[in-house]
Short mmCIF file of N, CA, C and O in Angstrom, two decimals:
data_model
loop_
_atom_site.label_atom_id
_atom_site.label_comp_id
_atom_site.label_asym_id
_atom_site.label_seq_id
_atom_site.Cartn_x
_atom_site.Cartn_y
_atom_site.Cartn_z
N MET C 102 0.85 -1.18 0.00
CA MET C 102 0.00 0.00 0.00
C MET C 102 0.89 1.24 0.00
O MET C 102 1.89 1.28 0.70
N ILE C 103 0.50 2.23 -0.74
CA ILE C 103 1.23 3.50 -0.82
C ILE C 103 0.34 4.60 -0.24
O ILE C 103 -0.85 4.67 -0.55
N TYR C 104 0.94 5.45 0.58
CA TYR C 104 0.20 6.55 1.19
C TYR C 104 0.83 7.87 0.79
O TYR C 104 2.04 7.96 0.62
N LYS C 105 0.02 8.89 0.70
CA LYS C 105 0.49 10.23 0.40
C LYS C 105 0.41 11.05 1.68
O LYS C 105 -0.65 11.16 2.30
N LEU C 106 1.53 11.64 2.08
CA LEU C 106 1.59 12.44 3.30
C LEU C 106 1.56 13.91 2.97
O LEU C 106 2.08 14.34 1.94
N SER C 107 0.97 14.68 3.85
CA SER C 107 1.01 16.14 3.74
C SER C 107 0.94 16.72 5.14
O SER C 107 0.41 16.09 6.06
N ARG C 108 1.48 17.92 5.30
CA ARG C 108 1.43 18.58 6.61
C ARG C 108 0.00 18.99 6.91
O ARG C 108 -0.75 19.36 6.02
N ASN C 109 -0.35 18.93 8.18
CA ASN C 109 -1.68 19.33 8.61
C ASN C 109 -1.52 20.39 9.68
O ASN C 109 -0.85 20.17 10.68
N GLU C 110 -2.15 21.51 9.49
CA GLU C 110 -2.06 22.62 10.45
C GLU C 110 -3.28 22.61 11.36
O GLU C 110 -4.09 23.51 11.35
N ASP C 111 -3.41 21.59 12.17
CA ASP C 111 -4.51 21.47 13.12
C ASP C 111 -4.04 22.05 14.45
O ASP C 111 -3.30 21.40 15.18
N THR C 112 -4.46 23.25 14.77
CA THR C 112 -3.97 23.93 15.97
C THR C 112 -4.39 23.21 17.25
O THR C 112 -3.64 23.20 18.22
N GLN C 113 -5.59 22.61 17.27
CA GLN C 113 -6.05 21.91 18.47
C GLN C 113 -5.14 20.72 18.78
O GLN C 113 -4.70 20.55 19.92
N ILE C 114 -4.84 19.92 17.78
CA ILE C 114 -3.96 18.77 18.00
C ILE C 114 -2.55 19.23 18.32
O ILE C 114 -1.88 18.67 19.19
N GLN C 115 -2.08 20.28 17.65
CA GLN C 115 -0.73 20.80 17.90
C GLN C 115 -0.59 21.29 19.34
O GLN C 115 0.41 21.02 20.00
N GLU C 116 -1.62 21.99 19.84
CA GLU C 116 -1.58 22.47 21.22
C GLU C 116 -1.54 21.31 22.21
O GLU C 116 -0.79 21.34 23.19
N ARG C 117 -2.33 20.26 21.96
CA ARG C 117 -2.33 19.09 22.85
C ARG C 117 -0.98 18.37 22.79
O ARG C 117 -0.47 17.90 23.80
N TYR C 118 -0.42 18.28 21.59
CA TYR C 118 0.88 17.65 21.41
C TYR C 118 1.94 18.42 22.20
O TYR C 118 2.73 17.83 22.95
N ASP C 119 1.95 19.74 22.04
CA ASP C 119 2.94 20.57 22.73
C ASP C 119 2.80 20.45 24.25
O ASP C 119 3.80 20.35 24.97
N ARG C 120 1.56 20.44 24.75
CA ARG C 120 1.32 20.32 26.19
C ARG C 120 1.79 18.95 26.69
O ARG C 120 2.45 18.86 27.74
N ALA C 121 1.48 17.88 25.95
CA ALA C 121 1.91 16.54 26.36
C ALA C 121 3.43 16.42 26.35
O ALA C 121 4.02 15.82 27.26
N MET C 122 4.07 16.99 25.35
CA MET C 122 5.53 16.93 25.28
C MET C 122 6.16 17.68 26.46
O MET C 122 7.14 17.22 27.04
N ALA C 123 5.57 18.81 26.82
CA ALA C 123 6.09 19.58 27.97
C ALA C 123 5.91 18.79 29.27
O ALA C 123 6.81 18.76 30.11
N GLU C 124 4.76 18.14 29.42
CA GLU C 124 4.53 17.33 30.62
C GLU C 124 5.51 16.16 30.70
O GLU C 124 6.05 15.87 31.77
N LEU C 125 5.75 15.49 29.57
CA LEU C 125 6.72 14.39 29.55
C LEU C 125 8.13 14.89 29.87
O LEU C 125 8.87 14.26 30.61
N ARG C 126 8.47 16.04 29.29
CA ARG C 126 9.80 16.62 29.53
C ARG C 126 9.97 16.94 31.01
O ARG C 126 10.99 16.62 31.61
N ASP C 127 8.95 17.54 31.61
CA ASP C 127 9.04 17.92 33.03
C ASP C 127 9.04 16.70 33.95
O ASP C 127 9.85 16.62 34.87
N PHE C 128 8.16 15.74 33.71
CA PHE C 128 8.02 14.59 34.61
C PHE C 128 9.18 13.63 34.50
O PHE C 128 9.72 13.17 35.50
N PHE C 129 9.58 13.30 33.24
CA PHE C 129 10.62 12.30 33.03
C PHE C 129 11.99 12.90 32.74
O PHE C 129 12.95 12.18 32.51
N SER C 130 12.07 14.21 32.71
CA SER C 130 13.32 14.91 32.35
C SER C 130 13.82 14.47 30.98
O SER C 130 15.00 14.26 30.76
N LEU C 131 12.87 14.32 30.05
CA LEU C 131 13.22 13.94 28.68
C LEU C 131 13.56 15.17 27.86
O LEU C 131 12.92 16.21 27.99
N ASN C 132 14.55 15.05 27.00
CA ASN C 132 14.90 16.14 26.09
C ASN C 132 14.55 15.69 24.68
O ASN C 132 15.27 14.91 24.07
N TRP C 133 13.44 16.18 24.17
CA TRP C 133 12.97 15.79 22.85
C TRP C 133 13.42 16.78 21.78
O TRP C 133 12.76 16.95 20.77
N SER C 134 14.54 17.45 21.97
CA SER C 134 14.97 18.45 21.00
C SER C 134 15.36 17.82 19.66
O SER C 134 15.34 18.48 18.64
N THR C 135 15.73 16.55 19.67
CA THR C 135 16.01 15.86 18.42
C THR C 135 15.11 14.64 18.30
O THR C 135 14.88 13.93 19.27
N LYS C 136 14.57 14.46 17.12
CA LYS C 136 13.71 13.32 16.79
C LYS C 136 12.54 13.13 17.76
O LYS C 136 12.37 12.05 18.35
N PRO C 137 11.70 14.15 17.94
CA PRO C 137 10.51 13.97 18.78
C PRO C 137 9.53 13.03 18.08
O PRO C 137 9.62 12.81 16.87
N PRO C 138 8.57 12.47 18.81
CA PRO C 138 7.57 11.61 18.18
C PRO C 138 6.82 12.35 17.08
O PRO C 138 6.58 13.55 17.18
N LYS C 139 6.47 11.62 16.05
CA LYS C 139 5.69 12.18 14.94
C LYS C 139 4.26 11.69 15.06
O LYS C 139 4.02 10.57 15.52
N VAL C 140 3.31 12.54 14.67
CA VAL C 140 1.90 12.19 14.72
C VAL C 140 1.37 12.13 13.28
O VAL C 140 1.58 13.05 12.49
N PHE C 141 0.71 11.02 12.97
CA PHE C 141 0.08 10.85 11.67
C PHE C 141 -1.42 10.75 11.87
O PHE C 141 -1.90 9.96 12.69
N LEU C 142 -2.17 11.59 11.16
CA LEU C 142 -3.62 11.53 11.21
C LEU C 142 -4.08 10.57 10.12
O LEU C 142 -3.73 10.72 8.95
N VAL C 143 -4.86 9.57 10.52
CA VAL C 143 -5.31 8.52 9.62
C VAL C 143 -6.74 8.81 9.20
O VAL C 143 -7.60 9.10 10.03
N LYS C 144 -7.00 8.73 7.90
CA LYS C 144 -8.27 9.17 7.33
C LYS C 144 -9.47 8.34 7.79
O LYS C 144 -10.49 8.88 8.20
N ASP C 145 -9.37 7.01 7.71
CA ASP C 145 -10.56 6.18 7.97
C ASP C 145 -10.16 4.80 8.46
O ASP C 145 -8.99 4.48 8.62
N ARG C 146 -11.18 3.97 8.73
CA ARG C 146 -10.96 2.63 9.27
C ARG C 146 -10.16 1.76 8.30
O ARG C 146 -9.31 0.98 8.71
N ALA C 147 -10.41 1.90 7.00
CA ALA C 147 -9.66 1.10 6.02
C ALA C 147 -8.17 1.40 6.11
O ALA C 147 -7.34 0.48 6.08
N ASP C 148 -7.81 2.68 6.25
CA ASP C 148 -6.40 3.04 6.39
C ASP C 148 -5.83 2.57 7.72
O ASP C 148 -4.68 2.14 7.81
N ILE C 149 -6.64 2.65 8.79
CA ILE C 149 -6.20 2.13 10.08
C ILE C 149 -5.86 0.64 9.94
O ILE C 149 -4.80 0.20 10.37
N ASN C 150 -6.75 -0.11 9.33
CA ASN C 150 -6.53 -1.54 9.17
C ASN C 150 -5.27 -1.83 8.36
O ASN C 150 -4.49 -2.72 8.71
N ASP C 151 -5.07 -1.08 7.28
CA ASP C 151 -3.86 -1.27 6.46
C ASP C 151 -2.60 -0.97 7.27
O ASP C 151 -1.65 -1.75 7.25
N LEU C 152 -2.59 0.16 7.97
CA LEU C 152 -1.41 0.54 8.74
C LEU C 152 -1.18 -0.36 9.94
O LEU C 152 -0.03 -0.67 10.28
N TYR C 153 -2.25 -0.77 10.59
CA TYR C 153 -2.14 -1.62 11.78
C TYR C 153 -1.80 -3.06 11.41
O TYR C 153 -1.27 -3.81 12.21
N GLY C 154 -2.17 -3.44 10.19
CA GLY C 154 -1.81 -4.77 9.71
C GLY C 154 -2.86 -5.84 9.91
O GLY C 154 -2.62 -7.01 9.66
N LYS C 155 -4.06 -5.44 10.35
CA LYS C 155 -5.16 -6.39 10.51
C LYS C 155 -6.45 -5.62 10.71
O LYS C 155 -6.44 -4.40 10.92
N GLU C 156 -7.57 -6.34 10.66
CA GLU C 156 -8.87 -5.73 10.93
C GLU C 156 -8.90 -5.29 12.39
O GLU C 156 -8.48 -6.03 13.27
N THR C 157 -9.38 -4.08 12.63
CA THR C 157 -9.40 -3.54 13.98
C THR C 157 -10.82 -3.33 14.46
O THR C 157 -11.75 -3.18 13.67
N GLU C 158 -10.97 -3.30 15.76
CA GLU C 158 -12.26 -3.03 16.39
C GLU C 158 -12.57 -1.54 16.30
O GLU C 158 -11.66 -0.71 16.20
N GLY C 159 -13.84 -1.18 16.40
CA GLY C 159 -14.25 0.20 16.30
C GLY C 159 -13.72 1.09 17.41
O GLY C 159 -13.65 2.31 17.25
N TRP C 160 -13.33 0.50 18.53
CA TRP C 160 -12.82 1.31 19.65
C TRP C 160 -11.39 1.76 19.41
O TRP C 160 -10.93 2.70 20.05
N LEU C 161 -10.66 1.10 18.49
CA LEU C 161 -9.28 1.49 18.25
C LEU C 161 -9.24 2.76 17.40
O LEU C 161 -9.65 2.75 16.24
N VAL C 162 -8.82 3.86 17.99
CA VAL C 162 -8.77 5.14 17.28
C VAL C 162 -7.36 5.72 17.26
O VAL C 162 -7.11 6.72 16.59
N ALA C 163 -6.43 5.08 17.98
CA ALA C 163 -5.05 5.57 18.03
C ALA C 163 -4.15 4.46 18.53
O ALA C 163 -4.59 3.56 19.25
N TRP C 164 -2.89 4.52 18.13
CA TRP C 164 -1.87 3.61 18.64
C TRP C 164 -0.51 4.21 18.37
O TRP C 164 -0.37 5.16 17.61
N ALA C 165 0.49 3.66 19.03
CA ALA C 165 1.86 4.15 18.88
C ALA C 165 2.78 3.00 18.53
O ALA C 165 2.59 1.88 18.99
N GLU C 166 3.76 3.29 17.70
CA GLU C 166 4.81 2.35 17.35
C GLU C 166 6.13 3.12 17.40
O GLU C 166 6.32 4.04 16.62
N GLU C 167 6.98 2.73 18.34
CA GLU C 167 8.25 3.41 18.57
C GLU C 167 8.00 4.92 18.72
O GLU C 167 7.34 5.32 19.64
N LYS C 168 8.50 5.74 17.81
CA LYS C 168 8.33 7.20 17.92
C LYS C 168 7.29 7.74 16.95
O LYS C 168 7.38 8.87 16.49
N THR C 169 6.29 6.93 16.64
CA THR C 169 5.23 7.35 15.74
C THR C 169 3.88 7.10 16.41
O THR C 169 3.64 6.04 16.96
N ILE C 170 3.01 8.11 16.34
CA ILE C 170 1.67 8.03 16.90
C ILE C 170 0.68 8.17 15.76
O ILE C 170 0.80 9.08 14.94
N TYR C 171 -0.27 7.26 15.69
CA TYR C 171 -1.31 7.27 14.67
C TYR C 171 -2.64 7.62 15.33
O TYR C 171 -3.01 7.00 16.33
N LEU C 172 -3.34 8.61 14.77
CA LEU C 172 -4.64 9.04 15.30
C LEU C 172 -5.66 9.10 14.18
O LEU C 172 -5.36 9.60 13.09
N LEU C 173 -6.86 8.64 14.45
CA LEU C 173 -7.95 8.78 13.49
C LEU C 173 -8.31 10.26 13.39
O LEU C 173 -8.42 10.95 14.40
N GLU C 174 -8.49 10.75 12.15
CA GLU C 174 -8.86 12.16 11.94
C GLU C 174 -10.16 12.48 12.66
O GLU C 174 -11.10 11.69 12.66
N LYS C 175 -10.22 13.68 13.25
CA LYS C 175 -11.40 14.06 14.01
C LYS C 175 -12.65 14.17 13.14
O LYS C 175 -13.75 13.94 13.59
N GLU C 176 -12.48 14.49 11.84
CA GLU C 176 -13.63 14.62 10.94
C GLU C 176 -14.36 13.28 10.76
O GLU C 176 -15.57 13.26 10.51
N ASN C 177 -13.65 12.18 10.88
CA ASN C 177 -14.25 10.86 10.70
C ASN C 177 -14.36 10.06 12.00
O ASN C 177 -14.68 8.89 11.97
N TYR C 178 -14.08 10.70 13.10
CA TYR C 178 -14.00 10.03 14.40
C TYR C 178 -15.29 9.28 14.75
O TYR C 178 -15.26 8.09 15.03
N GLU C 179 -16.41 9.97 14.71
CA GLU C 179 -17.66 9.35 15.11
C GLU C 179 -18.19 8.39 14.05
O GLU C 179 -18.85 7.41 14.37
N LYS C 180 -17.88 8.66 12.80
CA LYS C 180 -18.32 7.79 11.70
C LYS C 180 -17.52 6.49 11.64
O LYS C 180 -18.06 5.43 11.33
N GLU C 181 -16.23 6.55 11.97
CA GLU C 181 -15.32 5.42 11.81
C GLU C 181 -14.96 4.73 13.13
O GLU C 181 -14.13 3.84 13.14
N SER C 182 -15.58 5.15 14.24
CA SER C 182 -15.27 4.53 15.52
C SER C 182 -16.51 4.43 16.39
O SER C 182 -17.57 4.93 16.03
N THR C 183 -16.36 3.79 17.53
CA THR C 183 -17.47 3.66 18.47
C THR C 183 -17.46 4.76 19.52
O THR C 183 -18.19 4.70 20.49
N HIS C 184 -16.61 5.77 19.33
CA HIS C 184 -16.44 6.87 20.29
C HIS C 184 -17.07 8.16 19.78
O HIS C 184 -17.20 8.38 18.59
N ARG C 185 -17.43 9.02 20.74
CA ARG C 185 -17.80 10.41 20.42
C ARG C 185 -16.54 11.24 20.48
O ARG C 185 -15.66 11.01 21.32
N TYR C 186 -16.43 12.22 19.60
CA TYR C 186 -15.26 13.11 19.65
C TYR C 186 -15.57 14.24 20.60
O TYR C 186 -16.57 14.94 20.47
N ASP C 187 -14.72 14.44 21.62
CA ASP C 187 -14.92 15.56 22.55
C ASP C 187 -13.62 16.20 22.91
O ASP C 187 -12.59 15.69 22.93
#
């Protein structure tokens, strides 16, 4: 499978990412100045299944692998999962 990547300027997710990174830095004394975790927004359940490598349950909306975090896009959150977006 081939995927096309593009930058996403989602300020809400960026703010949460920045806050989480600051909390991790403060609590664990981590220095993420080089190679911080990357976040990929996944379009839909079909892409989640392809990236995850198997059919997934509706509750799975995010996962991490090493320094990569995969999140279901908020626009498809309620349509593609069993969760409400809040």
